[in-house]
Amino acid sequence: MAEETKKEQTAEQKPETAPKTYTEEQYKALENQLAEANQTIKSYTDMDIEGIKKSAEEWEKKAKQAQADRDAFEYHSKLQTYVKGLHLRDDVYEAYVLNLLKEKELKFDGDKLIGGEDVVQQFRESHADAFTPDRNEQVSSATSGKAPEAMDGISKAFYARNPNLRPN
């Protein structure tokens, strides 16, 4: 009796399903999906795993080199901006100071060059004429509108030595 109940229960649990029928269009679509899946699987089995690993290593090296080049360019650009901000008289001084800073291999903290002021101060002490005068700095000048006496003495001496020239 236990066997009969088991058979009845299993028969009740398994409803009989009719075989599925597909239209021609659905059949072709399923056939295409199967063909694509088989093709994808075949491409995976045909893959050169070692070649992919080597390619990935090459791309990683290229990415690291590109990042290093970018960092070097950014550092050089920041150094150039820093040197331009020093208001040196000409490009020769700018190139010289730029090379001094590069030799020291100073690092930036944001936009501030750590140790740059010390290098520039030493350069300023030894090459004071390399910097353009500050336009905001007050310079002594004659208040009377006439040339100072010292200039008159120089002018008189000049014209005394050159009698053929006339003063303006």
PDB file of N, CA and C in Angstrom, residues 28-124:
ATOM      1  N   LYS A  28      14.237  29.118 -36.073  1.00  0.00           N
ATOM      2  CA  LYS A  28      15.419  29.735 -36.698  1.00  0.00           C
ATOM      3  C   LYS A  28      16.154  30.627 -35.690  1.00  0.00           C
ATOM      4  N   ALA A  29      15.388  31.363 -34.869  1.00  0.00           N
ATOM      5  CA  ALA A  29      16.004  32.236 -33.871  1.00  0.00           C
ATOM      6  C   ALA A  29      16.786  31.410 -32.851  1.00  0.00           C
ATOM      7  N   LEU A  30      16.193  30.314 -32.388  1.00  0.00           N
ATOM      8  CA  LEU A  30      16.886  29.441 -31.434  1.00  0.00           C
ATOM      9  C   LEU A  30      18.112  28.794 -32.070  1.00  0.00           C
ATOM     10  N   GLU A  31      17.982  28.422 -33.319  1.00  0.00           N
ATOM     11  CA  GLU A  31      19.106  27.824 -34.032  1.00  0.00           C
ATOM     12  C   GLU A  31      20.257  28.832 -34.162  1.00  0.00           C
ATOM     13  N   ASN A  32      19.922  30.099 -34.455  1.00  0.00           N
ATOM     14  CA  ASN A  32      20.943  31.149 -34.546  1.00  0.00           C
ATOM     15  C   ASN A  32      21.615  31.383 -33.191  1.00  0.00           C
ATOM     16  N   GLN A  33      20.822  31.398 -32.121  1.00  0.00           N
ATOM     17  CA  GLN A  33      21.387  31.577 -30.780  1.00  0.00           C
ATOM     18  C   GLN A  33      22.354  30.447 -30.450  1.00  0.00           C
ATOM     19  N   LEU A  34      21.977  29.234 -30.791  1.00  0.00           N
ATOM     20  CA  LEU A  34      22.830  28.079 -30.536  1.00  0.00           C
ATOM     21  C   LEU A  34      24.124  28.183 -31.340  1.00  0.00           C
ATOM     22  N   ALA A  35      24.029  28.606 -32.589  1.00  0.00           N
ATOM     23  CA  ALA A  35      25.215  28.743 -33.433  1.00  0.00           C
ATOM     24  C   ALA A  35      26.148  29.822 -32.866  1.00  0.00           C
ATOM     25  N   GLU A  36      25.577  30.947 -32.428  1.00  0.00           N
ATOM     26  CA  GLU A  36      26.388  32.016 -31.841  1.00  0.00           C
ATOM     27  C   GLU A  36      27.059  31.555 -30.553  1.00  0.00           C
ATOM     28  N   ALA A  37      26.331  30.833 -29.724  1.00  0.00           N
ATOM     29  CA  ALA A  37      26.900  30.326 -28.471  1.00  0.00           C
ATOM     30  C   ALA A  37      28.043  29.362 -28.763  1.00  0.00           C
ATOM     31  N   ASN A  38      27.856  28.481 -29.730  1.00  0.00           N
ATOM     32  CA  ASN A  38      28.920  27.538 -30.101  1.00  0.00           C
ATOM     33  C   ASN A  38      30.138  28.274 -30.644  1.00  0.00           C
ATOM     34  N   GLN A  39      29.901  29.315 -31.436  1.00  0.00           N
ATOM     35  CA  GLN A  39      31.002  30.092 -31.993  1.00  0.00           C
ATOM     36  C   GLN A  39      31.766  30.807 -30.875  1.00  0.00           C
ATOM     37  N   THR A  40      31.061  31.377 -29.902  1.00  0.00           N
ATOM     38  CA  THR A  40      31.702  32.051 -28.776  1.00  0.00           C
ATOM     39  C   THR A  40      32.529  31.061 -27.963  1.00  0.00           C
ATOM     40  N   ILE A  41      31.973  29.902 -27.708  1.00  0.00           N
ATOM     41  CA  ILE A  41      32.701  28.869 -26.960  1.00  0.00           C
ATOM     42  C   ILE A  41      33.955  28.459 -27.716  1.00  0.00           C
ATOM     43  N   LYS A  42      33.837  28.297 -29.037  1.00  0.00           N
ATOM     44  CA  LYS A  42      34.997  27.925 -29.848  1.00  0.00           C
ATOM     45  C   LYS A  42      36.062  29.013 -29.798  1.00  0.00           C
ATOM     46  N   SER A  43      35.649  30.288 -29.822  1.00  0.00           N
ATOM     47  CA  SER A  43      36.632  31.373 -29.769  1.00  0.00           C
ATOM     48  C   SER A  43      37.370  31.369 -28.429  1.00  0.00           C
ATOM     49  N   TYR A  44      36.655  30.993 -27.356  1.00  0.00           N
ATOM     50  CA  TYR A  44      37.315  30.913 -26.052  1.00  0.00           C
ATOM     51  C   TYR A  44      38.318  29.761 -26.017  1.00  0.00           C
ATOM     52  N   THR A  45      37.984  28.652 -26.636  1.00  0.00           N
ATOM     53  CA  THR A  45      38.906  27.512 -26.630  1.00  0.00           C
ATOM     54  C   THR A  45      40.095  27.765 -27.549  1.00  0.00           C
ATOM     55  N   ASP A  46      39.918  28.594 -28.576  1.00  0.00           N
ATOM     56  CA  ASP A  46      41.002  28.894 -29.509  1.00  0.00           C
ATOM     57  C   ASP A  46      41.908  30.019 -29.017  1.00  0.00           C
ATOM     58  N   MET A  47      41.556  30.664 -27.921  1.00  0.00           N
ATOM     59  CA  MET A  47      42.328  31.813 -27.440  1.00  0.00           C
ATOM     60  C   MET A  47      43.742  31.414 -27.050  1.00  0.00           C
ATOM     61  N   ASP A  48      44.649  32.343 -27.318  1.00  0.00           N
ATOM     62  CA  ASP A  48      46.043  32.177 -26.930  1.00  0.00           C
ATOM     63  C   ASP A  48      46.221  32.853 -25.572  1.00  0.00           C
ATOM     64  N   ILE A  49      46.112  32.093 -24.515  1.00  0.00           N
ATOM     65  CA  ILE A  49      46.161  32.645 -23.161  1.00  0.00           C
ATOM     66  C   ILE A  49      47.515  33.295 -22.889  1.00  0.00           C
ATOM     67  N   GLU A  50      48.588  32.656 -23.316  1.00  0.00           N
ATOM     68  CA  GLU A  50      49.932  33.212 -23.102  1.00  0.00           C
ATOM     69  C   GLU A  50      50.092  34.535 -23.852  1.00  0.00           C
ATOM     70  N   GLY A  51      49.552  34.580 -25.060  1.00  0.00           N
ATOM     71  CA  GLY A  51      49.612  35.816 -25.839  1.00  0.00           C
ATOM     72  C   GLY A  51      48.853  36.942 -25.161  1.00  0.00           C
ATOM     73  N   ILE A  52      47.721  36.613 -24.584  1.00  0.00           N
ATOM     74  CA  ILE A  52      46.921  37.624 -23.879  1.00  0.00           C
ATOM     75  C   ILE A  52      47.674  38.119 -22.650  1.00  0.00           C
ATOM     76  N   LYS A  53      48.322  37.202 -21.926  1.00  0.00           N
ATOM     77  CA  LYS A  53      49.095  37.600 -20.740  1.00  0.00           C
ATOM     78  C   LYS A  53      50.241  38.525 -21.127  1.00  0.00           C
ATOM     79  N   LYS A  54      50.956  38.179 -22.211  1.00  0.00           N
ATOM     80  CA  LYS A  54      52.060  39.020 -22.672  1.00  0.00           C
ATOM     81  C   LYS A  54      51.551  40.393 -23.096  1.00  0.00           C
ATOM     82  N   SER A  55      50.440  40.392 -23.799  1.00  0.00           N
ATOM     83  CA  SER A  55      49.848  41.655 -24.239  1.00  0.00           C
ATOM     84  C   SER A  55      49.452  42.511 -23.040  1.00  0.00           C
ATOM     85  N   ALA A  56      48.887  41.878 -22.021  1.00  0.00           N
ATOM     86  CA  ALA A  56      48.496  42.617 -20.817  1.00  0.00           C
ATOM     87  C   ALA A  56      49.720  43.195 -20.122  1.00  0.00           C
ATOM     88  N   GLU A  57      50.819  42.432 -20.076  1.00  0.00           N
ATOM     89  CA  GLU A  57      52.057  42.927 -19.468  1.00  0.00           C
ATOM     90  C   GLU A  57      52.611  44.109 -20.255  1.00  0.00           C
ATOM     91  N   GLU A  58      52.570  44.022 -21.586  1.00  0.00           N
ATOM     92  CA  GLU A  58      53.048  45.124 -22.428  1.00  0.00           C
ATOM     93  C   GLU A  58      52.218  46.381 -22.201  1.00  0.00           C
ATOM     94  N   TRP A  59      50.897  46.211 -22.138  1.00  0.00           N
ATOM     95  CA  TRP A  59      50.028  47.366 -21.914  1.00  0.00           C
ATOM     96  C   TRP A  59      50.268  47.963 -20.534  1.00  0.00           C
ATOM     97  N   GLU A  60      50.545  47.121 -19.566  1.00  0.00           N
ATOM     98  CA  GLU A  60      50.826  47.620 -18.216  1.00  0.00           C
ATOM     99  C   GLU A  60      52.118  48.439 -18.216  1.00  0.00           C
ATOM    100  N   LYS A  61      53.144  47.952 -18.928  1.00  0.00           N
ATOM    101  CA  LYS A  61      54.401  48.699 -19.038  1.00  0.00           C
ATOM    102  C   LYS A  61      54.164  50.037 -19.734  1.00  0.00           C
ATOM    103  N   LYS A  62      53.386  50.008 -20.816  1.00  0.00           N
ATOM    104  CA  LYS A  62      53.096  51.243 -21.549  1.00  0.00           C
ATOM    105  C   LYS A  62      52.329  52.226 -20.678  1.00  0.00           C
ATOM    106  N   ALA A  63      51.399  51.722 -19.889  1.00  0.00           N
ATOM    107  CA  ALA A  63      50.618  52.600 -19.007  1.00  0.00           C
ATOM    108  C   ALA A  63      51.513  53.222 -17.943  1.00  0.00           C
ATOM    109  N   LYS A  64      52.416  52.431 -17.381  1.00  0.00           N
ATOM    110  CA  LYS A  64      53.343  52.964 -16.374  1.00  0.00           C
ATOM    111  C   LYS A  64      54.266  54.006 -16.994  1.00  0.00           C
ATOM    112  N   GLN A  65      54.757  53.737 -18.206  1.00  0.00           N
ATOM    113  CA  GLN A  65      55.634  54.691 -18.884  1.00  0.00           C
ATOM    114  C   GLN A  65      54.882  55.980 -19.207  1.00  0.00           C
ATOM    115  N   ALA A  66      53.649  55.844 -19.650  1.00  0.00           N
ATOM    116  CA  ALA A  66      52.840  57.029 -19.956  1.00  0.00           C
ATOM    117  C   ALA A  66      52.596  57.850 -18.695  1.00  0.00           C
ATOM    118  N   GLN A  67      52.352  57.196 -17.578  1.00  0.00           N
ATOM    119  CA  GLN A  67      52.145  57.910 -16.315  1.00  0.00           C
ATOM    120  C   GLN A  67      53.430  58.613 -15.885  1.00  0.00           C
ATOM    121  N   ALA A  68      54.578  57.940 -16.054  1.00  0.00           N
ATOM    122  CA  ALA A  68      55.861  58.553 -15.708  1.00  0.00           C
ATOM    123  C   ALA A  68      56.122  59.771 -16.596  1.00  0.00           C
ATOM    124  N   ASP A  69      55.831  59.651 -17.891  1.00  0.00           N
ATOM    125  CA  ASP A  69      56.004  60.780 -18.811  1.00  0.00           C
ATOM    126  C   ASP A  69      55.092  61.940 -18.427  1.00  0.00           C
ATOM    127  N   ARG A  70      53.873  61.626 -18.059  1.00  0.00           N
ATOM    128  CA  ARG A  70      52.916  62.665 -17.657  1.00  0.00           C
ATOM    129  C   ARG A  70      53.389  63.370 -16.390  1.00  0.00           C
ATOM    130  N   ASP A  71      53.876  62.594 -15.422  1.00  0.00           N
ATOM    131  CA  ASP A  71      54.372  63.180 -14.177  1.00  0.00           C
ATOM    132  C   ASP A  71      55.581  64.074 -14.434  1.00  0.00           C
ATOM    133  N   ALA A  72      56.493  63.619 -15.319  1.00  0.00           N
ATOM    134  CA  ALA A  72      57.674  64.415 -15.652  1.00  0.00           C
ATOM    135  C   ALA A  72      57.265  65.714 -16.344  1.00  0.00           C
ATOM    136  N   PHE A  73      56.304  65.632 -17.255  1.00  0.00           N
ATOM    137  CA  PHE A  73      55.826  66.829 -17.949  1.00  0.00           C
ATOM    138  C   PHE A  73      55.183  67.805 -16.968  1.00  0.00           C
ATOM    139  N   GLU A  74      54.373  67.271 -16.059  1.00  0.00           N
ATOM    140  CA  GLU A  74      53.713  68.120 -15.065  1.00  0.00           C
ATOM    141  C   GLU A  74      54.746  68.794 -14.160  1.00  0.00           C
ATOM    142  N   TYR A  75      55.769  68.050 -13.745  1.00  0.00           N
ATOM    143  CA  TYR A  75      56.828  68.600 -12.893  1.00  0.00           C
ATOM    144  C   TYR A  75      57.572  69.710 -13.633  1.00  0.00           C
ATOM    145  N   HIS A  76      57.927  69.439 -14.891  1.00  0.00           N
ATOM    146  CA  HIS A  76      58.647  70.439 -15.687  1.00  0.00           C
ATOM    147  C   HIS A  76      57.792  71.694 -15.892  1.00  0.00           C
ATOM    148  N   SER A  77      56.508  71.509 -16.141  1.00  0.00           N
ATOM    149  CA  SER A  77      55.609  72.655 -16.328  1.00  0.00           C
ATOM    150  C   SER A  77      55.508  73.487 -15.055  1.00  0.00           C
ATOM    151  N   LYS A  78      55.400  72.815 -13.916  1.00  0.00           N
ATOM    152  CA  LYS A  78      55.328  73.542 -12.643  1.00  0.00           C
ATOM    153  C   LYS A  78      56.628  74.296 -12.376  1.00  0.00           C
ATOM    154  N   LEU A  79      57.769  73.651 -12.692  1.00  0.00           N
ATOM    155  CA  LEU A  79      59.060  74.329 -12.510  1.00  0.00           C
ATOM    156  C   LEU A  79      59.149  75.562 -13.404  1.00  0.00           C
ATOM    157  N   GLN A  80      58.727  75.434 -14.646  1.00  0.00           N
ATOM    158  CA  GLN A  80      58.767  76.576 -15.561  1.00  0.00           C
ATOM    159  C   GLN A  80      57.886  77.710 -15.052  1.00  0.00           C
ATOM    160  N   THR A  81      56.711  77.375 -14.554  1.00  0.00           N
ATOM    161  CA  THR A  81      55.816  78.395 -14.014  1.00  0.00           C
ATOM    162  C   THR A  81      56.456  79.074 -12.814  1.00  0.00           C
ATOM    163  N   TYR A  82      57.092  78.291 -11.967  1.00  0.00           N
ATOM    164  CA  TYR A  82      57.771  78.833 -10.784  1.00  0.00           C
ATOM    165  C   TYR A  82      58.883  79.795 -11.200  1.00  0.00           C
ATOM    166  N   VAL A  83      59.694  79.376 -12.177  1.00  0.00           N
ATOM    167  CA  VAL A  83      60.817  80.209 -12.627  1.00  0.00           C
ATOM    168  C   VAL A  83      60.305  81.471 -13.315  1.00  0.00           C
ATOM    169  N   LYS A  84      59.236  81.361 -14.107  1.00  0.00           N
ATOM    170  CA  LYS A  84      58.657  82.554 -14.751  1.00  0.00           C
ATOM    171  C   LYS A  84      58.189  83.556 -13.703  1.00  0.00           C
ATOM    172  N   GLY A  85      57.705  83.054 -12.581  1.00  0.00           N
ATOM    173  CA  GLY A  85      57.225  83.918 -11.509  1.00  0.00           C
ATOM    174  C   GLY A  85      58.338  84.655 -10.786  1.00  0.00           C
ATOM    175  N   LEU A  86      59.588  84.273 -11.030  1.00  0.00           N
ATOM    176  CA  LEU A  86      60.721  84.945 -10.380  1.00  0.00           C
ATOM    177  C   LEU A  86      61.071  86.268 -11.062  1.00  0.00           C
ATOM    178  N   HIS A  87      60.559  86.495 -12.257  1.00  0.00           N
ATOM    179  CA  HIS A  87      60.792  87.728 -13.027  1.00  0.00           C
ATOM    180  C   HIS A  87      62.283  87.943 -13.285  1.00  0.00           C
ATOM    181  N   LEU A  88      62.888  86.963 -13.933  1.00  0.00           N
ATOM    182  CA  LEU A  88      64.294  87.081 -14.310  1.00  0.00           C
ATOM    183  C   LEU A  88      64.399  87.925 -15.572  1.00  0.00           C
ATOM    184  N   ARG A  89      65.561  88.500 -15.789  1.00  0.00           N
ATOM    185  CA  ARG A  89      65.748  89.440 -16.902  1.00  0.00           C
ATOM    186  C   ARG A  89      65.606  88.783 -18.276  1.00  0.00           C
ATOM    187  N   ASP A  90      66.150  87.592 -18.448  1.00  0.00           N
ATOM    188  CA  ASP A  90      66.078  86.977 -19.776  1.00  0.00           C
ATOM    189  C   ASP A  90      66.003  85.454 -19.680  1.00  0.00           C
ATOM    190  N   ASP A  91      65.892  84.831 -20.849  1.00  0.00           N
ATOM    191  CA  ASP A  91      65.721  83.376 -20.929  1.00  0.00           C
ATOM    192  C   ASP A  91      66.954  82.606 -20.460  1.00  0.00           C
ATOM    193  N   VAL A  92      68.125  83.208 -20.605  1.00  0.00           N
ATOM    194  CA  VAL A  92      69.354  82.530 -20.187  1.00  0.00           C
ATOM    195  C   VAL A  92      69.333  82.309 -18.679  1.00  0.00           C
ATOM    196  N   TYR A  93      68.969  83.344 -17.939  1.00  0.00           N
ATOM    197  CA  TYR A  93      68.864  83.200 -16.483  1.00  0.00           C
ATOM    198  C   TYR A  93      67.770  82.200 -16.114  1.00  0.00           C
ATOM    199  N   GLU A  94      66.661  82.246 -16.828  1.00  0.00           N
ATOM    200  CA  GLU A  94      65.564  81.314 -16.543  1.00  0.00           C
ATOM    201  C   GLU A  94      66.013  79.869 -16.745  1.00  0.00           C
ATOM    202  N   ALA A  95      66.727  79.607 -17.844  1.00  0.00           N
ATOM    203  CA  ALA A  95      67.215  78.247 -18.107  1.00  0.00           C
ATOM    204  C   ALA A  95      68.216  77.819 -17.036  1.00  0.00           C
ATOM    205  N   TYR A  96      69.063  78.755 -16.616  1.00  0.00           N
ATOM    206  CA  TYR A  96      70.064  78.441 -15.592  1.00  0.00           C
ATOM    207  C   TYR A  96      69.392  78.083 -14.265  1.00  0.00           C
ATOM    208  N   VAL A  97      68.434  78.889 -13.841  1.00  0.00           N
ATOM    209  CA  VAL A  97      67.733  78.626 -12.579  1.00  0.00           C
ATOM    210  C   VAL A  97      66.916  77.340 -12.694  1.00  0.00           C
ATOM    211  N   LEU A  98      66.302  77.118 -13.836  1.00  0.00           N
ATOM    212  CA  LEU A  98      65.535  75.889 -14.056  1.00  0.00           C
ATOM    213  C   LEU A  98      66.438  74.663 -13.892  1.00  0.00           C
ATOM    214  N   ASN A  99      67.642  74.726 -14.464  1.00  0.00           N
ATOM    215  CA  ASN A  99      68.586  73.615 -14.329  1.00  0.00           C
ATOM    216  C   ASN A  99      69.062  73.455 -12.889  1.00  0.00           C
ATOM    217  N   LEU A 100      69.269  74.579 -12.191  1.00  0.00           N
ATOM    218  CA  LEU A 100      69.649  74.498 -10.772  1.00  0.00           C
ATOM    219  C   LEU A 100      68.584  73.756  -9.971  1.00  0.00           C
ATOM    220  N   LEU A 101      67.339  74.106 -10.204  1.00  0.00           N
ATOM    221  CA  LEU A 101      66.241  73.476  -9.468  1.00  0.00           C
ATOM    222  C   LEU A 101      66.097  71.998  -9.839  1.00  0.00           C
ATOM    223  N   LYS A 102      66.312  71.670 -11.113  1.00  0.00           N
ATOM    224  CA  LYS A 102      66.226  70.268 -11.537  1.00  0.00           C
ATOM    225  C   LYS A 102      67.336  69.432 -10.901  1.00  0.00           C
ATOM    226  N   GLU A 103      68.544  70.008 -10.818  1.00  0.00           N
ATOM    227  CA  GLU A 103      69.663  69.286 -10.209  1.00  0.00           C
ATOM    228  C   GLU A 103      69.380  68.941  -8.754  1.00  0.00           C
ATOM    229  N   LYS A 104      68.712  69.834  -8.061  1.00  0.00           N
ATOM    230  CA  LYS A 104      68.402  69.616  -6.642  1.00  0.00           C
ATOM    231  C   LYS A 104      67.285  68.595  -6.458  1.00  0.00           C
ATOM    232  N   GLU A 105      66.564  68.289  -7.535  1.00  0.00           N
ATOM    233  CA  GLU A 105      65.439  67.339  -7.507  1.00  0.00           C
ATOM    234  C   GLU A 105      64.440  67.677  -6.404  1.00  0.00           C
ATOM    235  N   LEU A 106      64.073  68.949  -6.351  1.00  0.00           N
ATOM    236  CA  LEU A 106      63.116  69.410  -5.349  1.00  0.00           C
ATOM    237  C   LEU A 106      61.717  68.940  -5.723  1.00  0.00           C
ATOM    238  N   LYS A 107      60.895  68.750  -4.726  1.00  0.00           N
ATOM    239  CA  LYS A 107      59.532  68.261  -4.934  1.00  0.00           C
ATOM    240  C   LYS A 107      58.526  69.372  -4.656  1.00  0.00           C
ATOM    241  N   PHE A 108      57.366  69.237  -5.277  1.00  0.00           N
ATOM    242  CA  PHE A 108      56.274  70.177  -5.067  1.00  0.00           C
ATOM    243  C   PHE A 108      55.323  69.635  -4.019  1.00  0.00           C
ATOM    244  N   ASP A 109      54.821  70.533  -3.192  1.00  0.00           N
ATOM    245  CA  ASP A 109      53.729  70.222  -2.274  1.00  0.00           C
ATOM    246  C   ASP A 109      52.576  71.097  -2.736  1.00  0.00           C
ATOM    247  N   GLY A 110      51.742  70.537  -3.606  1.00  0.00           N
ATOM    248  CA  GLY A 110      50.710  71.353  -4.246  1.00  0.00           C
ATOM    249  C   GLY A 110      51.395  72.227  -5.285  1.00  0.00           C
ATOM    250  N   ASP A 111      51.317  73.539  -5.107  1.00  0.00           N
ATOM    251  CA  ASP A 111      51.998  74.468  -6.014  1.00  0.00           C
ATOM    252  C   ASP A 111      53.250  75.062  -5.386  1.00  0.00           C
ATOM    253  N   LYS A 112      53.596  74.676  -4.184  1.00  0.00           N
ATOM    254  CA  LYS A 112      54.764  75.214  -3.491  1.00  0.00           C
ATOM    255  C   LYS A 112      55.950  74.283  -3.704  1.00  0.00           C
ATOM    256  N   LEU A 113      57.059  74.855  -4.145  1.00  0.00           N
ATOM    257  CA  LEU A 113      58.288  74.101  -4.358  1.00  0.00           C
ATOM    258  C   LEU A 113      59.052  74.057  -3.045  1.00  0.00           C
ATOM    259  N   ILE A 114      59.176  72.887  -2.483  1.00  0.00           N
ATOM    260  CA  ILE A 114      59.840  72.728  -1.190  1.00  0.00           C
ATOM    261  C   ILE A 114      61.344  72.888  -1.386  1.00  0.00           C
ATOM    262  N   GLY A 115      61.933  73.886  -0.720  1.00  0.00           N
ATOM    263  CA  GLY A 115      63.360  74.152  -0.828  1.00  0.00           C
ATOM    264  C   GLY A 115      63.709  75.091  -1.969  1.00  0.00           C
ATOM    265  N   GLY A 116      62.754  75.486  -2.750  1.00  0.00           N
ATOM    266  CA  GLY A 116      63.016  76.356  -3.896  1.00  0.00           C
ATOM    267  C   GLY A 116      63.456  77.750  -3.490  1.00  0.00           C
ATOM    268  N   GLU A 117      62.883  78.257  -2.415  1.00  0.00           N
ATOM    269  CA  GLU A 117      63.238  79.605  -1.954  1.00  0.00           C
ATOM    270  C   GLU A 117      64.714  79.686  -1.575  1.00  0.00           C
ATOM    271  N   ASP A 118      65.248  78.626  -0.969  1.00  0.00           N
ATOM    272  CA  ASP A 118      66.662  78.616  -0.575  1.00  0.00           C
ATOM    273  C   ASP A 118      67.567  78.693  -1.798  1.00  0.00           C
ATOM    274  N   VAL A 119      67.255  77.915  -2.820  1.00  0.00           N
ATOM    275  CA  VAL A 119      68.057  77.908  -4.044  1.00  0.00           C
ATOM    276  C   VAL A 119      67.979  79.272  -4.721  1.00  0.00           C
ATOM    277  N   VAL A 120      66.781  79.838  -4.784  1.00  0.00           N
ATOM    278  CA  VAL A 120      66.602  81.141  -5.431  1.00  0.00           C
ATOM    279  C   VAL A 120      67.314  82.231  -4.630  1.00  0.00           C
ATOM    280  N   GLN A 121      67.264  82.152  -3.315  1.00  0.00           N
ATOM    281  CA  GLN A 121      67.926  83.160  -2.479  1.00  0.00           C
ATOM    282  C   GLN A 121      69.437  83.125  -2.697  1.00  0.00           C
ATOM    283  N   GLN A 122      70.020  81.938  -2.768  1.00  0.00           N
ATOM    284  CA  GLN A 122      71.458  81.828  -3.046  1.00  0.00           C
ATOM    285  C   GLN A 122      71.781  82.408  -4.417  1.00  0.00           C
ATOM    286  N   PHE A 123      70.931  82.120  -5.395  1.00  0.00           N
ATOM    287  CA  PHE A 123      71.140  82.658  -6.736  1.00  0.00           C
ATOM    288  C   PHE A 123      70.989  84.179  -6.730  1.00  0.00           C
ATOM    289  N   ARG A 124      70.020  84.683  -5.987  1.00  0.00           N
ATOM    290  CA  ARG A 124      69.785  86.126  -5.913  1.00  0.00           C
ATOM    291  C   ARG A 124      70.997  86.843  -5.307  1.00  0.00           C
TER     292      ARG A 124
END
